[in-house]
């Protein structure tokens, strides 16, 4: 996994972007301001690493992808964790998002304590469907620690071990 320390300027820029723009306008699973901030700081950190201009939030809904890179329309999926991700940790895409125009997904996690972004890897949408698992709305999922939760929507999951190395993206 590629580890990128969060840059304070990107953190500040991303916080201001979330304060002035509501990125949750799909009407379903829009995420609260904290979720939106995590997604944006993750995307902006990856953009910066790749030498792509930071997102502006102008133009409304992005069509379901964040970055044009190496011939792919890639959607960056980032979550916040209390620890660094492990190979058996899963990444999620809601079934409603599978139909968007993205043809690849980049998965990342931010460790809230160390402020480091781990780019877990990437897959094409086709690889995601082949390597991942689908769980319908209402499915009870059990975490490694034994706790459970019920899915509020259909959900696709893929473990980090089944992702392509980001360095090959």
mmCIF file of C-alpha atoms in Angstrom:
data_model
loop_
_atom_site.group_PDB
_atom_site.id
_atom_site.type_symbol
_atom_site.label_atom_id
_atom_site.label_comp_id
_atom_site.label_asym_id
_atom_site.label_seq_id
_atom_site.Cartn_x
_atom_site.Cartn_y
_atom_site.Cartn_z
ATOM 1 C CA UNK A 1 0.000 0.000 0.000
ATOM 2 C CA UNK A 2 1.087 3.489 -0.788
ATOM 3 C CA UNK A 3 1.202 5.712 2.321
ATOM 4 C CA UNK A 4 0.871 9.488 1.896
ATOM 5 C CA UNK A 5 1.026 11.820 4.929
ATOM 6 C CA UNK A 6 -1.813 14.343 4.789
ATOM 7 C CA UNK A 7 -0.687 17.828 3.849
ATOM 8 C CA UNK A 8 -1.982 20.625 6.122
ATOM 9 C CA UNK A 9 -2.693 22.880 3.132
ATOM 10 C CA UNK A 10 -4.814 20.164 1.502
ATOM 11 C CA UNK A 11 -6.609 19.562 4.822
ATOM 12 C CA UNK A 12 -7.425 23.278 5.166
ATOM 13 C CA UNK A 13 -8.455 23.602 1.518
ATOM 14 C CA UNK A 14 -10.694 20.517 1.750
ATOM 15 C CA UNK A 15 -12.342 21.714 4.995
ATOM 16 C CA UNK A 16 -13.189 25.067 3.410
ATOM 17 C CA UNK A 17 -14.555 23.315 0.332
ATOM 18 C CA UNK A 18 -16.907 21.204 2.459
ATOM 19 C CA UNK A 19 -17.985 24.241 4.499
ATOM 20 C CA UNK A 20 -19.128 26.142 1.394
ATOM 21 C CA UNK A 21 -20.347 23.264 -0.790
ATOM 22 C CA UNK A 22 -22.869 20.509 -0.097
ATOM 23 C CA UNK A 23 -21.495 17.460 -1.892
ATOM 24 C CA UNK A 24 -24.388 15.303 -0.721
ATOM 25 C CA UNK A 25 -27.005 15.997 -3.353
ATOM 26 C CA UNK A 26 -27.753 12.538 -4.689
ATOM 27 C CA UNK A 27 -30.671 12.177 -2.296
ATOM 28 C CA UNK A 28 -29.479 8.853 -0.890
ATOM 29 C CA UNK A 29 -26.377 7.945 1.145
ATOM 30 C CA UNK A 30 -25.064 11.478 0.809
ATOM 31 C CA UNK A 31 -22.913 11.301 3.921
ATOM 32 C CA UNK A 32 -22.656 13.894 6.655
ATOM 33 C CA UNK A 33 -20.136 16.750 6.542
ATOM 34 C CA UNK A 34 -17.437 14.571 8.178
ATOM 35 C CA UNK A 35 -17.938 11.793 5.603
ATOM 36 C CA UNK A 36 -17.827 14.356 2.797
ATOM 37 C CA UNK A 37 -14.643 15.906 4.236
ATOM 38 C CA UNK A 38 -12.904 12.504 4.459
ATOM 39 C CA UNK A 39 -13.817 11.765 0.844
ATOM 40 C CA UNK A 40 -12.621 15.146 -0.372
ATOM 41 C CA UNK A 41 -9.352 15.240 1.545
ATOM 42 C CA UNK A 42 -8.664 11.700 0.300
ATOM 43 C CA UNK A 43 -9.456 12.607 -3.296
ATOM 44 C CA UNK A 44 -7.421 15.829 -3.097
ATOM 45 C CA UNK A 45 -4.441 14.002 -1.589
ATOM 46 C CA UNK A 46 -4.505 11.492 -4.457
ATOM 47 C CA UNK A 47 -4.953 14.312 -6.999
ATOM 48 C CA UNK A 48 -1.935 16.100 -5.529
ATOM 49 C CA UNK A 49 0.143 12.907 -5.595
ATOM 50 C CA UNK A 50 -0.743 12.382 -9.276
ATOM 51 C CA UNK A 51 -0.104 16.018 -10.179
ATOM 52 C CA UNK A 52 -3.766 16.746 -10.925
ATOM 53 C CA UNK A 53 -5.400 20.029 -9.922
ATOM 54 C CA UNK A 54 -7.351 19.844 -6.645
ATOM 55 C CA UNK A 55 -11.115 19.598 -6.941
ATOM 56 C CA UNK A 56 -13.098 22.827 -6.904
ATOM 57 C CA UNK A 57 -16.642 21.637 -6.287
ATOM 58 C CA UNK A 58 -17.842 23.747 -9.188
ATOM 59 C CA UNK A 59 -20.241 22.140 -11.617
ATOM 60 C CA UNK A 60 -22.394 20.050 -9.289
ATOM 61 C CA UNK A 61 -22.602 16.277 -9.507
ATOM 62 C CA UNK A 62 -19.453 14.829 -11.075
ATOM 63 C CA UNK A 63 -21.257 12.021 -12.899
ATOM 64 C CA UNK A 64 -19.863 9.377 -10.579
ATOM 65 C CA UNK A 65 -16.147 9.686 -11.215
ATOM 66 C CA UNK A 66 -13.438 11.906 -9.798
ATOM 67 C CA UNK A 67 -10.262 11.543 -11.851
ATOM 68 C CA UNK A 68 -9.420 10.999 -15.516
ATOM 69 C CA UNK A 69 -6.192 9.006 -15.376
ATOM 70 C CA UNK A 70 -4.448 6.569 -17.729
ATOM 71 C CA UNK A 71 -7.579 6.163 -19.830
ATOM 72 C CA UNK A 72 -9.894 5.464 -16.889
ATOM 73 C CA UNK A 73 -12.671 7.482 -15.293
ATOM 74 C CA UNK A 74 -11.837 6.622 -11.700
ATOM 75 C CA UNK A 75 -14.011 7.126 -8.640
ATOM 76 C CA UNK A 76 -11.987 7.665 -5.454
ATOM 77 C CA UNK A 77 -13.499 5.900 -2.442
ATOM 78 C CA UNK A 78 -12.023 6.929 0.888
ATOM 79 C CA UNK A 79 -12.979 6.023 4.435
ATOM 80 C CA UNK A 80 -11.746 7.033 7.864
ATOM 81 C CA UNK A 81 -10.310 4.394 10.180
ATOM 82 C CA UNK A 82 -8.744 4.313 13.636
ATOM 83 C CA UNK A 83 -5.968 2.018 12.374
ATOM 84 C CA UNK A 84 -4.033 1.402 9.188
ATOM 85 C CA UNK A 85 -5.902 -0.879 6.784
ATOM 86 C CA UNK A 86 -4.998 -4.548 6.566
ATOM 87 C CA UNK A 87 -5.182 -6.879 3.543
ATOM 88 C CA UNK A 88 -8.441 -8.461 4.739
ATOM 89 C CA UNK A 89 -10.229 -5.121 5.326
ATOM 90 C CA UNK A 90 -13.037 -4.421 2.884
ATOM 91 C CA UNK A 91 -13.871 -1.465 0.680
ATOM 92 C CA UNK A 92 -17.454 -0.676 -0.254
ATOM 93 C CA UNK A 93 -19.447 0.640 -3.188
ATOM 94 C CA UNK A 94 -23.212 0.992 -2.924
ATOM 95 C CA UNK A 95 -25.169 -0.776 -5.648
ATOM 96 C CA UNK A 96 -26.682 2.576 -6.659
ATOM 97 C CA UNK A 97 -23.164 3.830 -7.501
ATOM 98 C CA UNK A 98 -22.222 0.826 -9.651
ATOM 99 C CA UNK A 99 -24.323 2.279 -12.485
ATOM 100 C CA UNK A 100 -22.386 5.555 -12.599
ATOM 101 C CA UNK A 101 -19.958 6.182 -15.466
ATOM 102 C CA UNK A 102 -16.809 5.395 -13.484
ATOM 103 C CA UNK A 103 -14.943 2.475 -15.028
ATOM 104 C CA UNK A 104 -12.424 2.129 -12.184
ATOM 105 C CA UNK A 105 -12.311 2.578 -8.406
ATOM 106 C CA UNK A 106 -9.406 3.766 -6.269
ATOM 107 C CA UNK A 107 -9.769 2.750 -2.619
ATOM 108 C CA UNK A 108 -8.073 4.605 0.228
ATOM 109 C CA UNK A 109 -8.267 4.933 4.011
ATOM 110 C CA UNK A 110 -7.281 7.795 6.277
ATOM 111 C CA UNK A 111 -5.929 6.909 9.712
ATOM 112 C CA UNK A 112 -7.566 9.581 11.869
ATOM 113 C CA UNK A 113 -4.794 9.416 14.472
ATOM 114 C CA UNK A 114 -1.653 9.403 12.304
ATOM 115 C CA UNK A 115 -3.189 11.557 9.514
ATOM 116 C CA UNK A 116 -1.803 9.248 6.848
ATOM 117 C CA UNK A 117 -3.705 8.255 3.716
ATOM 118 C CA UNK A 118 -3.204 4.627 2.709
ATOM 119 C CA UNK A 119 -3.990 4.051 -0.949
ATOM 120 C CA UNK A 120 -5.148 0.451 -0.702
ATOM 121 C CA UNK A 121 -5.264 -0.119 -4.463
ATOM 122 C CA UNK A 122 -7.507 0.099 -7.483
ATOM 123 C CA UNK A 123 -9.651 -2.069 -9.765
ATOM 124 C CA UNK A 124 -11.634 -1.645 -12.933
ATOM 125 C CA UNK A 125 -15.387 -1.880 -12.488
ATOM 126 C CA UNK A 126 -15.348 -5.280 -14.217
ATOM 127 C CA UNK A 127 -12.598 -6.587 -11.898
ATOM 128 C CA UNK A 128 -14.542 -5.236 -8.939
ATOM 129 C CA UNK A 129 -17.625 -7.234 -9.908
ATOM 130 C CA UNK A 130 -15.531 -10.383 -10.516
ATOM 131 C CA UNK A 131 -13.426 -10.189 -7.345
ATOM 132 C CA UNK A 132 -15.919 -8.583 -4.970
ATOM 133 C CA UNK A 133 -19.083 -9.764 -3.294
ATOM 134 C CA UNK A 134 -22.576 -8.335 -3.417
ATOM 135 C CA UNK A 135 -24.858 -8.160 -0.371
ATOM 136 C CA UNK A 136 -28.490 -7.018 -0.752
ATOM 137 C CA UNK A 137 -30.175 -4.399 1.414
ATOM 138 C CA UNK A 138 -31.054 -5.835 4.841
ATOM 139 C CA UNK A 139 -28.155 -8.287 4.938
ATOM 140 C CA UNK A 140 -26.599 -8.606 8.396
ATOM 141 C CA UNK A 141 -22.821 -8.200 8.118
ATOM 142 C CA UNK A 142 -20.426 -9.356 10.813
ATOM 143 C CA UNK A 143 -17.111 -7.604 11.409
ATOM 144 C CA UNK A 144 -13.922 -9.445 12.429
ATOM 145 C CA UNK A 145 -14.479 -8.277 16.027
ATOM 146 C CA UNK A 146 -17.885 -10.005 16.109
ATOM 147 C CA UNK A 147 -20.048 -6.872 15.975
ATOM 148 C CA UNK A 148 -22.833 -6.774 13.404
ATOM 149 C CA UNK A 149 -24.754 -4.217 11.383
ATOM 150 C CA UNK A 150 -27.592 -4.298 8.864
ATOM 151 C CA UNK A 151 -27.023 -2.922 5.368
ATOM 152 C CA UNK A 152 -29.308 0.029 4.594
ATOM 153 C CA UNK A 153 -28.680 -0.455 0.856
ATOM 154 C CA UNK A 154 -27.306 -3.073 -1.489
ATOM 155 C CA UNK A 155 -23.562 -3.103 -1.097
ATOM 156 C CA UNK A 156 -20.567 -4.387 -3.026
ATOM 157 C CA UNK A 157 -17.435 -5.252 -1.021
ATOM 158 C CA UNK A 158 -13.896 -6.134 -1.993
ATOM 159 C CA UNK A 159 -10.972 -6.981 0.280
ATOM 160 C CA UNK A 160 -7.737 -5.044 -0.102
ATOM 161 C CA UNK A 161 -5.890 -8.223 -1.092
ATOM 162 C CA UNK A 162 -7.908 -8.366 -4.342
ATOM 163 C CA UNK A 163 -7.004 -4.844 -5.452
ATOM 164 C CA UNK A 164 -4.349 -3.944 -8.003
ATOM 165 C CA UNK A 165 -1.351 -2.036 -6.689
ATOM 166 C CA UNK A 166 -1.888 1.699 -7.018
ATOM 167 C CA UNK A 167 1.645 1.985 -8.354
ATOM 168 C CA UNK A 168 0.427 0.160 -11.500
ATOM 169 C CA UNK A 169 -2.443 2.608 -12.047
#
